[in-house]
Short mmCIF file of C-alpha atoms in Angstrom, two decimals:
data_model
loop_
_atom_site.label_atom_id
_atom_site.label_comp_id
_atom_site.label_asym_id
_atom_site.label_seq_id
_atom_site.Cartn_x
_atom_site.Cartn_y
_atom_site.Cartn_z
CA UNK A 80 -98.45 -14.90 -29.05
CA UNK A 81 -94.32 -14.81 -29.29
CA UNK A 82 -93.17 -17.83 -30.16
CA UNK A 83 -90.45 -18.01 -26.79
CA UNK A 84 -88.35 -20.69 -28.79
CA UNK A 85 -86.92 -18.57 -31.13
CA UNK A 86 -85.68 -15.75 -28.80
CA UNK A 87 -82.23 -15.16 -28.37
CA UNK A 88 -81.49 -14.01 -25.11
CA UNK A 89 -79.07 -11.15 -25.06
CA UNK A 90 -75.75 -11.32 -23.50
CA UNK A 91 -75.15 -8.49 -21.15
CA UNK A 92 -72.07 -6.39 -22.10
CA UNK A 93 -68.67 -6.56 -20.28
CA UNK A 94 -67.78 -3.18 -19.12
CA UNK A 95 -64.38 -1.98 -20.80
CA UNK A 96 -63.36 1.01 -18.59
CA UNK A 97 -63.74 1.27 -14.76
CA UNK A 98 -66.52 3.72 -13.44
CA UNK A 99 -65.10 6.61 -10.85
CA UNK A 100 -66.32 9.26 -9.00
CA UNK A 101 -65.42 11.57 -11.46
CA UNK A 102 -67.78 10.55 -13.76
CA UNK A 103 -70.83 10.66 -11.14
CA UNK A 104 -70.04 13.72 -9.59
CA UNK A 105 -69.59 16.10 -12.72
CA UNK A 106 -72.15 17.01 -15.27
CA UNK A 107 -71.38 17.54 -18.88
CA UNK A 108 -68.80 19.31 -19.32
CA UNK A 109 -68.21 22.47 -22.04
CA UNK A 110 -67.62 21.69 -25.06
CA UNK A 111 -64.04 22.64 -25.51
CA UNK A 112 -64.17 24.76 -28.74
CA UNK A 113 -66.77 26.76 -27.22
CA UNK A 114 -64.45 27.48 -23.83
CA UNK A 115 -62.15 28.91 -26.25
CA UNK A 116 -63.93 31.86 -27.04
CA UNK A 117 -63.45 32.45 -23.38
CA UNK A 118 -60.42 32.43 -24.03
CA UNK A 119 -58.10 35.89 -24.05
CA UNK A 120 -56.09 36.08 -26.93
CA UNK A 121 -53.05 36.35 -24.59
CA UNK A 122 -54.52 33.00 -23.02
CA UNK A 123 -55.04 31.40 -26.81
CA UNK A 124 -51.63 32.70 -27.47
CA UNK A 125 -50.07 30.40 -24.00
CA UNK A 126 -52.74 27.49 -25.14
CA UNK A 127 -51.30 27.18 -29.03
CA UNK A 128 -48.10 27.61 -27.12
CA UNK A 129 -48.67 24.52 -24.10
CA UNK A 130 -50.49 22.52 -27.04
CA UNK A 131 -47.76 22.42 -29.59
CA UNK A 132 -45.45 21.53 -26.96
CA UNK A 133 -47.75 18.39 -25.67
CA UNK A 134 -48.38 17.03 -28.66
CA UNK A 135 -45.62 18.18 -31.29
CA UNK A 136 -42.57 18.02 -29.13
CA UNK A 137 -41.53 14.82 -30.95
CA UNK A 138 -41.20 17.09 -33.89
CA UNK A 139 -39.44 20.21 -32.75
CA UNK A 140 -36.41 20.90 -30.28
CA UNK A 141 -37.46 24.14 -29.13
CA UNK A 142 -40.91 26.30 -29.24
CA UNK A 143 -41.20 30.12 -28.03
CA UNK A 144 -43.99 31.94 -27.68
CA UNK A 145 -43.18 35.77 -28.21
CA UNK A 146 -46.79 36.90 -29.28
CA UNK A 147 -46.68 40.99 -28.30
CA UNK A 148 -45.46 43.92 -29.39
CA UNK A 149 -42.44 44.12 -31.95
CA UNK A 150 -43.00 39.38 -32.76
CA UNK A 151 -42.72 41.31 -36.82
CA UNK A 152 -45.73 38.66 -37.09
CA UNK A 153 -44.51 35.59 -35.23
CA UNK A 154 -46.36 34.16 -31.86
CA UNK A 155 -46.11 30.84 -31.40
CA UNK A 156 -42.00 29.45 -32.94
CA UNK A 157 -41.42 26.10 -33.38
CA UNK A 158 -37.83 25.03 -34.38
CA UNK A 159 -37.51 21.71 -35.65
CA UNK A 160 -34.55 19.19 -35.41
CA UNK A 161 -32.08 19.02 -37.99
CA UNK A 162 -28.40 17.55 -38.03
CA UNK A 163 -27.32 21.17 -38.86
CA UNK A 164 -27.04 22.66 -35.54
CA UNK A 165 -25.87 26.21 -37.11
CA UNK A 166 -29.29 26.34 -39.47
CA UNK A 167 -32.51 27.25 -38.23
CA UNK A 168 -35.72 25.32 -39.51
CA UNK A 169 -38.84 26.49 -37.89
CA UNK A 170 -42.62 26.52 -38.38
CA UNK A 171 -44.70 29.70 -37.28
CA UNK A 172 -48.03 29.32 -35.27
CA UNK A 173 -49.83 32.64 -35.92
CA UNK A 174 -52.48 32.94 -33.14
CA UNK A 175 -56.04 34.93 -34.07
CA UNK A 176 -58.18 35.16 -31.58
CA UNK A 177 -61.63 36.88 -33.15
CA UNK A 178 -65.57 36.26 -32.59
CA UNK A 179 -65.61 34.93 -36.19
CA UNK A 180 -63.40 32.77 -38.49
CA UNK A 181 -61.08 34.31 -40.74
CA UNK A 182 -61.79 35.74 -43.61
CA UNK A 183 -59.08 37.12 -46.42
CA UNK A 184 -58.61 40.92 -44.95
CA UNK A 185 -57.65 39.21 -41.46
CA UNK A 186 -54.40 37.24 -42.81
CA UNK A 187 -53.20 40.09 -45.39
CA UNK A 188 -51.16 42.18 -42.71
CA UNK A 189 -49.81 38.93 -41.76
CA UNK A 190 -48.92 37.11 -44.85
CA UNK A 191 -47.43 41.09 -45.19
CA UNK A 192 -45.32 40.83 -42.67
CA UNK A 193 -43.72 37.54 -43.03
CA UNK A 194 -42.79 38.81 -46.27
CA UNK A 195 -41.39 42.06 -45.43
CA UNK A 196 -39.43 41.18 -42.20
CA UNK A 197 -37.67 38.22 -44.04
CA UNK A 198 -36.95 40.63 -46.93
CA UNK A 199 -35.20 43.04 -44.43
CA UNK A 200 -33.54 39.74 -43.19
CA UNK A 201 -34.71 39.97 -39.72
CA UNK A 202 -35.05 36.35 -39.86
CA UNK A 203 -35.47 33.43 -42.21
CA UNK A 204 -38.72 31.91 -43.64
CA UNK A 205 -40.17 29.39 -42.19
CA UNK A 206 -40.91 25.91 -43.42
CA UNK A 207 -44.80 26.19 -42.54
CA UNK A 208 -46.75 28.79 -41.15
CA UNK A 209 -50.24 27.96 -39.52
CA UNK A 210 -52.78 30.45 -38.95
CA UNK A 211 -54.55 28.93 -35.63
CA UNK A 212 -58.05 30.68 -35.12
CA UNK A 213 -60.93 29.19 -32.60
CA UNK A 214 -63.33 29.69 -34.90
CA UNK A 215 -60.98 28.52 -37.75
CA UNK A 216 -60.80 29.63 -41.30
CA UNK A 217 -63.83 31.23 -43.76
CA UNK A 218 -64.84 29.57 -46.91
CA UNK A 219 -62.52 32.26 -48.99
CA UNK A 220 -59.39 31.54 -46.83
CA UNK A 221 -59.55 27.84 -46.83
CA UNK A 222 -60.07 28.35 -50.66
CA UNK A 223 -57.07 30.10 -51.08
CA UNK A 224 -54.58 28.32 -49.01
CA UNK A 225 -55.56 25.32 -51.53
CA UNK A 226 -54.69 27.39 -54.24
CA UNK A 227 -51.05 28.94 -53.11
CA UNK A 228 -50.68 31.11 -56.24
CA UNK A 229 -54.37 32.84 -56.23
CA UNK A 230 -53.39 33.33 -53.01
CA UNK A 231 -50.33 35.12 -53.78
CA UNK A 232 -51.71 36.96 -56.77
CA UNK A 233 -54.64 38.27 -54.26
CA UNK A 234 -52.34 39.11 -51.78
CA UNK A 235 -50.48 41.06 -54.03
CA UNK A 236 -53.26 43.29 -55.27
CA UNK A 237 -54.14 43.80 -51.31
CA UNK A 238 -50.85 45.64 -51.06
CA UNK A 239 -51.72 48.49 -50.82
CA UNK A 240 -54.66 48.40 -49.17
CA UNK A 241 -54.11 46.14 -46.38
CA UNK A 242 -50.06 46.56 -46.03
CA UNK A 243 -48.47 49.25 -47.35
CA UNK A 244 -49.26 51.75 -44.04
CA UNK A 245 -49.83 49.00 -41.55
CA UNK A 246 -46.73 47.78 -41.00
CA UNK A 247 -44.54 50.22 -40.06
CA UNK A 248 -45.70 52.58 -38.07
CA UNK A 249 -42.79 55.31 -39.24
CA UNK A 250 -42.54 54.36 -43.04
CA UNK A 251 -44.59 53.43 -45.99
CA UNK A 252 -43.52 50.04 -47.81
CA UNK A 253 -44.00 49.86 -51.45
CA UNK A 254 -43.90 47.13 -53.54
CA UNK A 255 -40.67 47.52 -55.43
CA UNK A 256 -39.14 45.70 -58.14
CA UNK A 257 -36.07 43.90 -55.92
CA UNK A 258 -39.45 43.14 -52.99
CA UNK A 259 -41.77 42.38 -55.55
CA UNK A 260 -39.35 39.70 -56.71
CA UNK A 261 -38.48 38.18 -52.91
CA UNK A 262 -42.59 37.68 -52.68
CA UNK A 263 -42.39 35.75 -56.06
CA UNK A 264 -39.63 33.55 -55.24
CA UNK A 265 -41.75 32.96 -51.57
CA UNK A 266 -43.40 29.22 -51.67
CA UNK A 267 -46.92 30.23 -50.98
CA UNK A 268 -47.88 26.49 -49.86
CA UNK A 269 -46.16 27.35 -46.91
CA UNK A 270 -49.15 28.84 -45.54
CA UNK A 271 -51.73 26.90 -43.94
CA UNK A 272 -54.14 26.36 -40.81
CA UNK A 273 -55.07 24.47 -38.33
CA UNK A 274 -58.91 23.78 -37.30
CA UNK A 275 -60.17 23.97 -34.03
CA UNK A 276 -60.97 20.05 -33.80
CA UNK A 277 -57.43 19.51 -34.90
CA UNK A 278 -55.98 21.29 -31.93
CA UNK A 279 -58.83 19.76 -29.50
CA UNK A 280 -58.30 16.00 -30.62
CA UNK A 281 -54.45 15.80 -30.78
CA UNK A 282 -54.76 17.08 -27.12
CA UNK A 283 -57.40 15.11 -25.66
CA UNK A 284 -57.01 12.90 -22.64
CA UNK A 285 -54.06 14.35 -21.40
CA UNK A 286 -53.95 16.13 -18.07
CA UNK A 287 -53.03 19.26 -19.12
CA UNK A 288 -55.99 19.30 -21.36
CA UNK A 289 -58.24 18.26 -18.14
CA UNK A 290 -56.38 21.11 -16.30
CA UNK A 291 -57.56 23.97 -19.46
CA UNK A 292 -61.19 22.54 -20.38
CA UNK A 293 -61.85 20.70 -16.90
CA UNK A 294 -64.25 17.64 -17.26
CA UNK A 295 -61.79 15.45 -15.76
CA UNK A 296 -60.28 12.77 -17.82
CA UNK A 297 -61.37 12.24 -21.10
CA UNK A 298 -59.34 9.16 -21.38
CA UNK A 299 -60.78 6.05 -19.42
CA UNK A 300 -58.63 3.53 -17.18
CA UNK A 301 -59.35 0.00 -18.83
CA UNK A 302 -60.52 -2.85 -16.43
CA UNK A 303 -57.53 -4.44 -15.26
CA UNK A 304 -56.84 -7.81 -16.94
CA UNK A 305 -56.48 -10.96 -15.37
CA UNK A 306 -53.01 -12.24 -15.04
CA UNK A 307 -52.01 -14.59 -17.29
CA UNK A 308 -51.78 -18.57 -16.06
CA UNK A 309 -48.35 -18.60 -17.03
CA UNK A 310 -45.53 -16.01 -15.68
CA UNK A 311 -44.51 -13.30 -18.18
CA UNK A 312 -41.03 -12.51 -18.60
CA UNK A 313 -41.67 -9.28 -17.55
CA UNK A 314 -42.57 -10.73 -14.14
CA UNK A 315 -39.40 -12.63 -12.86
CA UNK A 316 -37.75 -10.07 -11.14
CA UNK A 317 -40.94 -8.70 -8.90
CA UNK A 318 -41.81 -12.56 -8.64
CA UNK A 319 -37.96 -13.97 -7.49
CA UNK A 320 -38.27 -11.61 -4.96
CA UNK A 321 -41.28 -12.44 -3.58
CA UNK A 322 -40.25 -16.65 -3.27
CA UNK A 323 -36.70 -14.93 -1.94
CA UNK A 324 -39.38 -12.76 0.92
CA UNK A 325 -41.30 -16.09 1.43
CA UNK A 326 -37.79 -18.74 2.12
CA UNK A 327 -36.97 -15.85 4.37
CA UNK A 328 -40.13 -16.34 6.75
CA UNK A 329 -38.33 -19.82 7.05
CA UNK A 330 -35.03 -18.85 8.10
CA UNK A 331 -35.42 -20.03 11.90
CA UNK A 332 -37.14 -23.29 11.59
CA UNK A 333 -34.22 -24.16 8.61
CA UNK A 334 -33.56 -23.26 4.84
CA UNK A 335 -36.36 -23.62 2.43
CA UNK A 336 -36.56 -23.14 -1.12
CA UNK A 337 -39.45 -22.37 -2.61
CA UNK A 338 -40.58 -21.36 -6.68
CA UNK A 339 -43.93 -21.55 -8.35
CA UNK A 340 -43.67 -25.29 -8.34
CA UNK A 341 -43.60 -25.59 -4.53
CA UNK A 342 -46.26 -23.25 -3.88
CA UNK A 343 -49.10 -25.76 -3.77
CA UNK A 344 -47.13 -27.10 -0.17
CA UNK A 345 -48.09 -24.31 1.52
CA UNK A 346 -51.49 -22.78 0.76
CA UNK A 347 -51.80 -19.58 2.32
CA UNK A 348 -48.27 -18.27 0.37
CA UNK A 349 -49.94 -19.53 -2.51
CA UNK A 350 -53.27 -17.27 -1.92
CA UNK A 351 -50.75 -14.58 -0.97
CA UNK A 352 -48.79 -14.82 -4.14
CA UNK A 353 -51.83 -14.75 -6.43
CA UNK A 354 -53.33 -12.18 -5.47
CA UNK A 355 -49.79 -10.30 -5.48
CA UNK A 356 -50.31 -10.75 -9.48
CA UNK A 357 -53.56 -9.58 -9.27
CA UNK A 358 -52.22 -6.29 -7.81
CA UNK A 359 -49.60 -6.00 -10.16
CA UNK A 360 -51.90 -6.09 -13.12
CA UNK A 361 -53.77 -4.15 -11.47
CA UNK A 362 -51.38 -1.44 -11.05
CA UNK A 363 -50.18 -1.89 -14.35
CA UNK A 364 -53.67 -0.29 -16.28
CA UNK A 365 -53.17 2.85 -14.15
CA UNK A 366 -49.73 3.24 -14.98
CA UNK A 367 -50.23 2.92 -18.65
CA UNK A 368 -52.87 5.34 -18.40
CA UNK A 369 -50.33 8.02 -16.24
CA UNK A 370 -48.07 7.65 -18.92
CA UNK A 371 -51.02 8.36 -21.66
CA UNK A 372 -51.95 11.12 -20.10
CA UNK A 373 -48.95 12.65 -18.04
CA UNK A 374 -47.40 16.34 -19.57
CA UNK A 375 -44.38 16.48 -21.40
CA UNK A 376 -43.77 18.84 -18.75
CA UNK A 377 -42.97 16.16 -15.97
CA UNK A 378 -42.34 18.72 -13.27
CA UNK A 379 -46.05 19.85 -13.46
CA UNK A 380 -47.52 15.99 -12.12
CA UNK A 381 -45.18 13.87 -9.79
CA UNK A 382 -44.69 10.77 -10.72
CA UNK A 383 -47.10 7.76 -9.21
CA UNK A 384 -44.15 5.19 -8.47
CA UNK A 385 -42.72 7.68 -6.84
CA UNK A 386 -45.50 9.02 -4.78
CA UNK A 387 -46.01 5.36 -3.16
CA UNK A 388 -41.99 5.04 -3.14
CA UNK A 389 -41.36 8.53 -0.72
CA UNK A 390 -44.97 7.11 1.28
CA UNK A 391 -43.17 3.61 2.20
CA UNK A 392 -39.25 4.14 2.22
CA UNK A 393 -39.00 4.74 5.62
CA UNK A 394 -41.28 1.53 6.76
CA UNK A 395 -38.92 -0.22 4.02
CA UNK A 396 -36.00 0.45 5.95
CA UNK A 397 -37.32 -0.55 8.95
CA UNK A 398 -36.10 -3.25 10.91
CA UNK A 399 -38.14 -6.38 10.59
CA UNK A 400 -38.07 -10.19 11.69
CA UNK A 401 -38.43 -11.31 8.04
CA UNK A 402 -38.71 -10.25 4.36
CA UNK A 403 -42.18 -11.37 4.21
CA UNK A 404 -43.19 -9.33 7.31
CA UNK A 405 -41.67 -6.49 5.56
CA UNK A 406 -43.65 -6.97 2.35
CA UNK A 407 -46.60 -7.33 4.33
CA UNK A 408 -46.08 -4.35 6.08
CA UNK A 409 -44.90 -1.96 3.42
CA UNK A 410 -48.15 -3.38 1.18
CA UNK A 411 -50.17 -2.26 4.08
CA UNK A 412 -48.92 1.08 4.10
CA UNK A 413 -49.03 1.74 0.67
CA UNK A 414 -52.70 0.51 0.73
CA UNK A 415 -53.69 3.53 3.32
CA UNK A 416 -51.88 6.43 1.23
CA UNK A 417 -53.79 9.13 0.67
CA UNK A 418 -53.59 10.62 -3.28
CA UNK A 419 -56.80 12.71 -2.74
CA UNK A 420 -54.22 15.55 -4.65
CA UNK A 421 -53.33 13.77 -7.47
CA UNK A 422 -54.82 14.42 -10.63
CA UNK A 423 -55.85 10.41 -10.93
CA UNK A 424 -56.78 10.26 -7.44
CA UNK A 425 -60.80 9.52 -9.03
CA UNK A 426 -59.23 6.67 -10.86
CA UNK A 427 -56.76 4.80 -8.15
CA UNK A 428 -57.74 1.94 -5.88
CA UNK A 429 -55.72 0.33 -3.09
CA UNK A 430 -54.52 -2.67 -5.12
CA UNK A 431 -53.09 0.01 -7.01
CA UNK A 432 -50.80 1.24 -5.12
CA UNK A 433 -50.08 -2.10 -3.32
CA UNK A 434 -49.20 -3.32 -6.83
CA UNK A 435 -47.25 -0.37 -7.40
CA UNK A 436 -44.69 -1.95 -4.64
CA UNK A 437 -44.36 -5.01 -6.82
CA UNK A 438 -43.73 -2.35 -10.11
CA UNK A 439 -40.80 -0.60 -8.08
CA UNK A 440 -39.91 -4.05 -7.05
CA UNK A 441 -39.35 -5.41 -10.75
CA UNK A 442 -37.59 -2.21 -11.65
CA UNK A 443 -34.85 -2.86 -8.24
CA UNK A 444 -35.98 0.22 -6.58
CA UNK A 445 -36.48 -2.04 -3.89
CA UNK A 446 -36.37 -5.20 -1.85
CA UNK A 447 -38.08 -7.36 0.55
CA UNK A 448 -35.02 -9.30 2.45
CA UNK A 449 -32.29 -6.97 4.15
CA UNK A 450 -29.46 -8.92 5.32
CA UNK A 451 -29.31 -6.58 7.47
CA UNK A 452 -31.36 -7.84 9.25
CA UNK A 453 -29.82 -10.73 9.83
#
C-alpha cells in the first residue's frame, strides 16, 4: 500500500494568458511554411515585400518592391539609413518562388545579373543580397554562400552556360577582361539567404501575420495583474482626476477634499475607486499587446484608445449634474461598445474598455469635471 505521508500534493498551475473564443472556435491552423507554397510568386513577391517592412523597418528608410519585367534582377529593395542623404545603401531581397529549394543552376542567372547590370552602371551594388525561397536553400547553395570565393570561382565557370544568352534577350555577354575584372573586385559575402523559419518567426504574432496565415493571434494577452498596493507614478494623473470627479459630487452640500487618505470616510467611493485600478490594469495588458502586435502600417488597424474615444465623446460632452455622474456614465457607455470588427475583438472584455477611459484620462485626452457645467 502507498505510504499517503510522503505524497506531495501538486499545486495546480496559475494560468499565464487569458483563454478567448478564438482559441475554442478554430482548429489547428496551417502550418505557415506550408501556406506558402500556396503562395503565387507575385503573392511571395508582396509577402517578402509586407514582411521586411514589419519587421526590418527599424533598419531601412525606404523598401520597393519592383519584382516584374525589366527589375535587371532586383524584387524586393531595401534602402537603409545613412547620414549621406545623396548615397544610396541598399540590400536586395531576391524572391524564388519554386516547388523545391534552390539548388546552384537556380541563383546563376541571378548572381549574373547583379553583376552585369552594376557593370553597365544601371545601379550600384548592394550591401547584402538575400535569396528568399519557401522552401529555402539546397545543401550545395548553402555550401557555397559559406564559402564566397568557391562561389565566385563556380559562378564563373557557369558563364557561359547559365548567363551568357540569358540575360539579354538582344545580345550575347561575354566575359571580357575589363567585366571579368568588375566580378573579381565584387565581395562575394554579399550574397546570402534567408530560411523560411527566419521569415515566419521574426513575423509572428503580429496582425498582419494573422491577416496572411489566419489562426488568429499567435501572441497571447497575459492575465491582467493586480494593481499594486501603492500608487505608481504613472497613475497620478488618471487618479487626481478621479478624487477631482468625486469632490465634485459634493459641490452642493459644500467643498470637500478628498485623496487616497480620505477614502476610507466614505466607502462606496472607495469600492468605486478600486475597482477603477482594477480596470486600468486591466486595460493596460491589452494595450501592450495592440502595440505588440499592431502593423507598422497604422492606417491598416485603428487605434483602440481611439475606438472607445470617438464611441464616448459625445456622452463626454454632455451636460451633467456632476463629474462623477459623468464618469459613471461615460464608463457605462464604453462598457456596451461593440468591437465585434476589430481584429482583438476575441481578446477584449468590458473592463477593458472601461479602463481604457482612465488610459485617455492619464494621457489628458479627457476629463471628468466641466466647469461648464457649473
Amino acid at each position: 500500500m502507498t505510504n499517503l505521508k510522503k505524497e506531495v500534493p501538486i499545486r495546480k498551475p496559475e494560468p499565464k494568458y487569458m483563454l478567448t473564443n478564438q482559441d475554442v472556435t478554430f482548429g489547428s491552423a496551417i502550418n505557415p511554411i506550408k501556406r506558402m507554397d500556396i503562395f503565387s510568386p507575385d503573392e511571395f513577391e508582396m509577402f517578402i515585400e509586407l514582411w521586411a517592412t514589419e519587421t526590418l523597418s527599424h533598419e531601412y528608410r525606404k523598401i520597393v518592391r519592383c519584382g516584374g519585367a525589366g527589375d535587371m534582377g532586383r524584387d524586393v529593395i531595401a534602402y537603409i539609413n545613412t547620414d549621406d542623404d545623396e548615397s544610396v545603401v541598399w540590400d536586395n531581397y531576391q524572391c524564388k518562388h519554386y516547388n523545391t529549394p534552390l539548388t546552384p543552376g537556380n541563383i546563376w542567372i541571378e548572381i549574373g545579373k547583379l553583376c552585369y547590370f552594376t557593370y553597365i552602371g544601371e545601379f550600384t551594388l548592394p550591401s547584402n543580397y538575400y535569396f528568399v525561397c519557401q522552401k529555402g536553400v539546397g545543401n550545395s547553395v548553402n555550401k557555397l554562400l559559406e564559402k564566397p570565393e568557391e562561389l565566385k570561382r563556380q559562378f564563373i565557370s557557369e558563364w557561359d552556360k547559365h548567363c551568357k544568352n540569358k540575360i539579354s534577350k538582344n545580345k550575347s555577354i561575354e566575359l571580357s577582361e575589363e567585366f571579368l575584372t568588375h566580378i573579381n573586385n565584387i565581395d562575394f559575402k554579399i550574397f546570402n539567404h534567408k530560411t523560411p523559419l527566419e521569415l515566419i518567426k521574426s513575423f509572428e504574432g503580429t496582425l498582419s501575420f494573422a491577416s496572411i496565415f489566419g489562426g488568429g493571434l499567435k501572441k497571447k494577452r497575459e492575465i491582467p495583474p493586480k494593481p499594486p498596493a501603492s500608487i505608481q507614478d504613472s497613475e497620478n494623473v488618471y487618479i487626481s482626476k478621479l478624487f477631482t470627479a468625486y469632490e465634485d459630487s459634493f459641490q452642493k452640500s459644500g467643498q470637500v477634499e478628498i485623496d487616497e487618505s480620505e477614502l476610507s470616510n466614505y466607502p462606496k467611493l472607495k469600492n468605486h475607486f478600486e475597482r477603477q485600478r482594477v480596470y486600468y490594469f486591466t486595460a493596460s495588458t491589452l494595450l501592450d499587446l495592440e502595440r505588440d502586435t499592431r502593423p507598422n502600417n497604422n492606417n491598416i488597424v485603428t487605434s483602440l484608445k481611439d475606438d472607445v474615444y470617438n464611441d464616448i465623446i459625445d456622452t463626454l460632452e454632455s451636460e451633467f449634474d456632476d463629474g462623477f455622474k459623468r464618469l459613471r456614465v461615460v464608463t457605462d457607455r464604453a462598457r456596451l461598445m461593440n468591437l465585434s470588427s476589430h481584429p482583438l475583438s476575441s481578446v477584449v472584455r468590458a473592463d477593458d474598455t472601461h479602463g481604457i477611459c482612465h488610459h485617455l484620462a492619464n494621457e489628458n485626452r479627457i476629463d471628468w469635471v466641466d466647469n461648464d457645467d457649473k
